[in-house]
PDB file of C-alpha atoms in Angstrom:
ATOM      1  CA  UNK A   1     -14.574 -13.705  42.877  1.00 88.00           C
ATOM      2  CA  UNK A   2     -14.790 -13.497  46.652  1.00 85.00           C
ATOM      3  CA  UNK A   3     -11.737 -15.697  47.190  1.00 86.00           C
ATOM      4  CA  UNK A   4      -9.599 -13.288  45.137  1.00 88.00           C
ATOM      5  CA  UNK A   5     -10.886 -10.291  47.101  1.00 91.00           C
ATOM      6  CA  UNK A   6     -10.262 -12.147  50.368  1.00 90.00           C
ATOM      7  CA  UNK A   7      -6.693 -12.953  49.384  1.00 89.00           C
ATOM      8  CA  UNK A   8      -5.935  -9.239  49.047  1.00 92.00           C
ATOM      9  CA  UNK A   9      -7.002  -8.748  52.679  1.00 92.00           C
ATOM     10  CA  UNK A  10      -7.901  -5.228  51.549  1.00 96.00           C
ATOM     11  CA  UNK A  11     -11.071  -4.000  53.228  1.00 96.00           C
ATOM     12  CA  UNK A  12     -11.065  -0.770  51.208  1.00 97.00           C
ATOM     13  CA  UNK A  13     -11.061  -2.771  47.966  1.00 97.00           C
ATOM     14  CA  UNK A  14     -13.979  -4.861  49.248  1.00 97.00           C
ATOM     15  CA  UNK A  15     -15.829  -1.681  50.245  1.00 98.00           C
ATOM     16  CA  UNK A  16     -15.342  -0.220  46.751  1.00 98.00           C
ATOM     17  CA  UNK A  17     -16.522  -3.484  45.190  1.00 97.00           C
ATOM     18  CA  UNK A  18     -19.636  -3.296  47.352  1.00 98.00           C
ATOM     19  CA  UNK A  19     -20.313   0.262  46.205  1.00 98.00           C
ATOM     20  CA  UNK A  20     -19.857  -0.550  42.511  1.00 98.00           C
ATOM     21  CA  UNK A  21     -21.961  -3.685  42.785  1.00 98.00           C
ATOM     22  CA  UNK A  22     -24.709  -1.694  44.477  1.00 98.00           C
ATOM     23  CA  UNK A  23     -24.714   0.930  41.722  1.00 98.00           C
ATOM     24  CA  UNK A  24     -25.248  -1.791  39.113  1.00 98.00           C
ATOM     25  CA  UNK A  25     -27.934  -3.492  41.202  1.00 98.00           C
ATOM     26  CA  UNK A  26     -29.808  -0.208  41.720  1.00 97.00           C
ATOM     27  CA  UNK A  27     -29.566   0.592  37.995  1.00 97.00           C
ATOM     28  CA  UNK A  28     -31.357  -2.697  37.360  1.00 97.00           C
ATOM     29  CA  UNK A  29     -34.105  -1.705  39.792  1.00 98.00           C
ATOM     30  CA  UNK A  30     -33.182  -3.826  42.787  1.00 98.00           C
ATOM     31  CA  UNK A  31     -32.366  -2.786  46.347  1.00 98.00           C
ATOM     32  CA  UNK A  32     -31.089  -6.079  47.812  1.00 98.00           C
ATOM     33  CA  UNK A  33     -28.118  -8.312  47.068  1.00 98.00           C
ATOM     34  CA  UNK A  34     -27.939 -11.975  48.110  1.00 97.00           C
ATOM     35  CA  UNK A  35     -24.316 -11.486  49.127  1.00 96.00           C
ATOM     36  CA  UNK A  36     -21.848 -11.631  50.745  1.00 97.00           C
ATOM     37  CA  UNK A  37     -21.061 -15.263  51.449  1.00 95.00           C
ATOM     38  CA  UNK A  38     -19.587 -15.239  54.976  1.00 96.00           C
ATOM     39  CA  UNK A  39     -18.863 -18.954  55.082  1.00 92.00           C
ATOM     40  CA  UNK A  40     -15.305 -19.804  56.051  1.00 91.00           C
ATOM     41  CA  UNK A  41     -13.729 -22.270  53.688  1.00 86.00           C
ATOM     42  CA  UNK A  42     -11.412 -25.073  54.661  1.00 73.00           C
ATOM     43  CA  UNK A  43      -8.580 -25.317  52.115  1.00 68.00           C
ATOM     44  CA  UNK A  44      -8.337 -29.055  52.829  1.00 66.00           C
ATOM     45  CA  UNK A  45     -11.988 -29.795  51.994  1.00 68.00           C
ATOM     46  CA  UNK A  46     -13.595 -29.409  48.590  1.00 71.00           C
ATOM     47  CA  UNK A  47     -16.806 -27.528  49.267  1.00 68.00           C
ATOM     48  CA  UNK A  48     -19.728 -26.428  47.128  1.00 67.00           C
ATOM     49  CA  UNK A  49     -19.008 -22.898  48.416  1.00 71.00           C
ATOM     50  CA  UNK A  50     -15.674 -22.867  46.580  1.00 72.00           C
ATOM     51  CA  UNK A  51     -14.557 -19.460  45.305  1.00 76.00           C
ATOM     52  CA  UNK A  52     -17.595 -17.745  46.846  1.00 80.00           C
ATOM     53  CA  UNK A  53     -15.825 -17.684  50.241  1.00 85.00           C
ATOM     54  CA  UNK A  54     -13.496 -14.840  51.192  1.00 87.00           C
ATOM     55  CA  UNK A  55     -11.106 -17.356  52.758  1.00 90.00           C
ATOM     56  CA  UNK A  56     -10.252 -19.672  55.615  1.00 89.00           C
ATOM     57  CA  UNK A  57      -9.522 -17.106  58.335  1.00 93.00           C
ATOM     58  CA  UNK A  58     -12.501 -15.882  60.389  1.00 94.00           C
ATOM     59  CA  UNK A  59     -10.994 -12.429  60.979  1.00 96.00           C
ATOM     60  CA  UNK A  60     -10.218 -11.960  57.291  1.00 95.00           C
ATOM     61  CA  UNK A  61     -13.663 -13.121  56.195  1.00 96.00           C
ATOM     62  CA  UNK A  62     -15.231 -10.792  58.780  1.00 96.00           C
ATOM     63  CA  UNK A  63     -13.186  -7.777  57.747  1.00 97.00           C
ATOM     64  CA  UNK A  64     -13.615  -8.140  53.993  1.00 97.00           C
ATOM     65  CA  UNK A  65     -17.234  -9.334  54.148  1.00 97.00           C
ATOM     66  CA  UNK A  66     -18.359  -6.513  56.434  1.00 98.00           C
ATOM     67  CA  UNK A  67     -16.495  -3.942  54.312  1.00 98.00           C
ATOM     68  CA  UNK A  68     -18.230  -5.168  51.159  1.00 98.00           C
ATOM     69  CA  UNK A  69     -21.550  -5.002  53.007  1.00 98.00           C
ATOM     70  CA  UNK A  70     -20.876  -1.411  54.107  1.00 98.00           C
ATOM     71  CA  UNK A  71     -20.208  -0.501  50.478  1.00 98.00           C
ATOM     72  CA  UNK A  72     -23.562  -1.992  49.492  1.00 98.00           C
ATOM     73  CA  UNK A  73     -25.371  -0.192  52.322  1.00 98.00           C
ATOM     74  CA  UNK A  74     -23.744   3.155  51.539  1.00 98.00           C
ATOM     75  CA  UNK A  75     -25.205   2.886  48.047  1.00 98.00           C
ATOM     76  CA  UNK A  76     -28.698   1.959  49.325  1.00 98.00           C
ATOM     77  CA  UNK A  77     -28.561  -1.789  48.702  1.00 98.00           C
ATOM     78  CA  UNK A  78     -29.353  -4.268  51.474  1.00 98.00           C
ATOM     79  CA  UNK A  79     -26.649  -6.938  51.937  1.00 98.00           C
ATOM     80  CA  UNK A  80     -27.604 -10.541  52.738  1.00 98.00           C
ATOM     81  CA  UNK A  81     -24.945 -12.487  54.628  1.00 98.00           C
ATOM     82  CA  UNK A  82     -25.061 -16.215  54.045  1.00 95.00           C
ATOM     83  CA  UNK A  83     -25.226 -19.094  55.013  1.00 92.00           C
ATOM     84  CA  UNK A  84     -25.832 -18.869  58.767  1.00 97.00           C
ATOM     85  CA  UNK A  85     -24.399 -20.413  60.883  1.00 95.00           C
ATOM     86  CA  UNK A  86     -21.764 -21.360  58.291  1.00 90.00           C
ATOM     87  CA  UNK A  87     -21.232 -24.098  55.702  1.00 86.00           C
ATOM     88  CA  UNK A  88     -17.724 -23.555  54.399  1.00 69.00           C
ATOM     89  CA  UNK A  89     -16.095 -26.559  56.044  1.00 71.00           C
ATOM     90  CA  UNK A  90     -18.382 -29.303  54.778  1.00 76.00           C
ATOM     91  CA  UNK A  91     -17.910 -31.386  51.669  1.00 69.00           C
ATOM     92  CA  UNK A  92     -21.539 -32.378  51.125  1.00 66.00           C
ATOM     93  CA  UNK A  93     -23.756 -30.212  48.952  1.00 68.00           C
ATOM     94  CA  UNK A  94     -27.154 -29.424  50.545  1.00 64.00           C
ATOM     95  CA  UNK A  95     -28.548 -28.812  47.064  1.00 61.00           C
ATOM     96  CA  UNK A  96     -28.304 -32.585  46.551  1.00 71.00           C
ATOM     97  CA  UNK A  97     -28.233 -34.297  49.977  1.00 63.00           C
ATOM     98  CA  UNK A  98     -28.959 -33.675  53.656  1.00 73.00           C
ATOM     99  CA  UNK A  99     -25.742 -32.474  55.277  1.00 78.00           C
ATOM    100  CA  UNK A 100     -24.678 -32.422  58.923  1.00 82.00           C
ATOM    101  CA  UNK A 101     -21.915 -30.090  60.126  1.00 88.00           C
ATOM    102  CA  UNK A 102     -20.303 -31.991  63.002  1.00 89.00           C
ATOM    103  CA  UNK A 103     -18.133 -29.170  64.418  1.00 89.00           C
ATOM    104  CA  UNK A 104     -18.178 -28.538  68.150  1.00 92.00           C
ATOM    105  CA  UNK A 105     -20.123 -25.601  69.537  1.00 94.00           C
ATOM    106  CA  UNK A 106     -16.805 -24.013  70.549  1.00 94.00           C
ATOM    107  CA  UNK A 107     -15.509 -24.186  66.972  1.00 92.00           C
ATOM    108  CA  UNK A 108     -18.740 -22.859  65.542  1.00 94.00           C
ATOM    109  CA  UNK A 109     -18.841 -19.894  67.944  1.00 95.00           C
ATOM    110  CA  UNK A 110     -15.135 -19.074  67.663  1.00 93.00           C
ATOM    111  CA  UNK A 111     -14.849 -19.490  63.889  1.00 94.00           C
ATOM    112  CA  UNK A 112     -17.965 -19.947  61.766  1.00 95.00           C
ATOM    113  CA  UNK A 113     -20.282 -17.533  63.573  1.00 96.00           C
ATOM    114  CA  UNK A 114     -17.702 -14.742  63.923  1.00 97.00           C
ATOM    115  CA  UNK A 115     -18.330 -13.077  60.531  1.00 97.00           C
ATOM    116  CA  UNK A 116     -22.093 -13.132  61.170  1.00 97.00           C
ATOM    117  CA  UNK A 117     -21.599 -11.559  64.600  1.00 97.00           C
ATOM    118  CA  UNK A 118     -19.563  -8.759  63.026  1.00 97.00           C
ATOM    119  CA  UNK A 119     -22.104  -8.385  60.200  1.00 98.00           C
ATOM    120  CA  UNK A 120     -24.950  -8.057  62.722  1.00 98.00           C
ATOM    121  CA  UNK A 121     -23.361  -4.821  64.005  1.00 97.00           C
ATOM    122  CA  UNK A 122     -24.271  -3.145  60.689  1.00 98.00           C
ATOM    123  CA  UNK A 123     -27.825  -2.679  61.937  1.00 95.00           C
ATOM    124  CA  UNK A 124     -31.327  -3.657  60.980  1.00 95.00           C
ATOM    125  CA  UNK A 125     -31.192  -2.688  57.291  1.00 96.00           C
ATOM    126  CA  UNK A 126     -29.508  -6.032  56.563  1.00 98.00           C
ATOM    127  CA  UNK A 127     -30.464  -9.659  56.020  1.00 98.00           C
ATOM    128  CA  UNK A 128     -29.022 -13.052  56.874  1.00 98.00           C
ATOM    129  CA  UNK A 129     -29.769 -16.188  54.867  1.00 96.00           C
ATOM    130  CA  UNK A 130     -29.988 -19.451  56.799  1.00 96.00           C
ATOM    131  CA  UNK A 131     -28.290 -22.641  55.681  1.00 92.00           C
ATOM    132  CA  UNK A 132     -30.011 -25.995  55.221  1.00 88.00           C
ATOM    133  CA  UNK A 133     -27.364 -27.937  57.139  1.00 89.00           C
ATOM    134  CA  UNK A 134     -28.043 -29.488  60.520  1.00 91.00           C
ATOM    135  CA  UNK A 135     -25.717 -28.591  63.401  1.00 93.00           C
ATOM    136  CA  UNK A 136     -25.986 -31.187  66.213  1.00 95.00           C
ATOM    137  CA  UNK A 137     -23.755 -29.125  68.513  1.00 96.00           C
ATOM    138  CA  UNK A 138     -26.188 -26.196  68.257  1.00 97.00           C
ATOM    139  CA  UNK A 139     -29.470 -28.099  67.941  1.00 97.00           C
ATOM    140  CA  UNK A 140     -29.363 -31.744  69.071  1.00 95.00           C
ATOM    141  CA  UNK A 141     -32.625 -32.484  67.204  1.00 95.00           C
ATOM    142  CA  UNK A 142     -30.624 -32.301  63.924  1.00 91.00           C
ATOM    143  CA  UNK A 143     -33.240 -29.947  62.492  1.00 93.00           C
ATOM    144  CA  UNK A 144     -31.762 -27.991  59.562  1.00 93.00           C
ATOM    145  CA  UNK A 145     -30.909 -24.402  60.505  1.00 94.00           C
ATOM    146  CA  UNK A 146     -33.654 -23.112  58.210  1.00 93.00           C
ATOM    147  CA  UNK A 147     -36.283 -24.718  60.450  1.00 94.00           C
ATOM    148  CA  UNK A 148     -34.498 -24.702  63.815  1.00 97.00           C
ATOM    149  CA  UNK A 149     -36.060 -22.465  66.468  1.00 97.00           C
ATOM    150  CA  UNK A 150     -32.948 -23.033  68.595  1.00 97.00           C
ATOM    151  CA  UNK A 151     -30.600 -21.731  65.893  1.00 97.00           C
ATOM    152  CA  UNK A 152     -32.874 -18.900  64.744  1.00 98.00           C
ATOM    153  CA  UNK A 153     -34.209 -17.591  68.051  1.00 97.00           C
ATOM    154  CA  UNK A 154     -31.622 -18.574  70.645  1.00 97.00           C
ATOM    155  CA  UNK A 155     -28.442 -18.249  68.603  1.00 97.00           C
ATOM    156  CA  UNK A 156     -29.015 -15.820  65.724  1.00 98.00           C
ATOM    157  CA  UNK A 157     -31.426 -13.439  67.442  1.00 98.00           C
ATOM    158  CA  UNK A 158     -30.296 -13.639  71.079  1.00 97.00           C
ATOM    159  CA  UNK A 159     -26.647 -14.700  71.174  1.00 96.00           C
ATOM    160  CA  UNK A 160     -25.471 -13.068  67.916  1.00 96.00           C
ATOM    161  CA  UNK A 161     -27.897 -10.177  68.403  1.00 96.00           C
ATOM    162  CA  UNK A 162     -29.070  -9.970  64.799  1.00 98.00           C
ATOM    163  CA  UNK A 163     -32.185  -7.819  64.388  1.00 96.00           C
ATOM    164  CA  UNK A 164     -32.482  -7.608  60.600  1.00 97.00           C
ATOM    165  CA  UNK A 165     -34.400  -9.688  58.093  1.00 98.00           C
ATOM    166  CA  UNK A 166     -33.916 -13.473  58.154  1.00 98.00           C
ATOM    167  CA  UNK A 167     -34.411 -15.326  54.872  1.00 97.00           C
ATOM    168  CA  UNK A 168     -34.147 -18.957  53.888  1.00 92.00           C
ATOM    169  CA  UNK A 169     -32.090 -20.453  51.101  1.00 81.00           C
ATOM    170  CA  UNK A 170     -33.901 -22.283  48.310  1.00 75.00           C
ATOM    171  CA  UNK A 171     -36.515 -24.466  50.028  1.00 76.00           C
ATOM    172  CA  UNK A 172     -36.454 -26.975  47.168  1.00 73.00           C
ATOM    173  CA  UNK A 173     -32.900 -28.014  48.004  1.00 62.00           C
ATOM    174  CA  UNK A 174     -32.549 -31.593  49.262  1.00 63.00           C
ATOM    175  CA  UNK A 175     -31.072 -30.396  52.561  1.00 58.00           C
TER     176      UNK A 175
END
């Protein structure tokens, strides 16, 4: 799982995993993977993200997540980083309830958005999946990120500089 890969802090291992995953995906006839999860977990909060996170350190998550993505890209599979702008530190599950992430803008920019900023440097042949959480520090209307023009246009496109494909998570989730 991602947590195990993250604990190794070995970007070359993550890159190799990305390559091998891509080979399997292409064999099955697909050219896109809905991974990696770039959410940063909080070891003190039980989250629905769980073992899908590479860890609790933004630099580590960035390094390993981007390396895995490069492995996918080098084998002609499009990586999809998720869940922008980050959901790893919340305990509520947006599959079941509406969830608000009450972190400050400073925390979000310094920690949660960092892996997505690094991922965006991979170029336009990539995708980012939006979360269904609301982020009052980023959009005071409490509109979920999936529907927030402020988060999509002002933050993801302009501030982060992401120019690839933007996709939504499951639109039937409660969040």
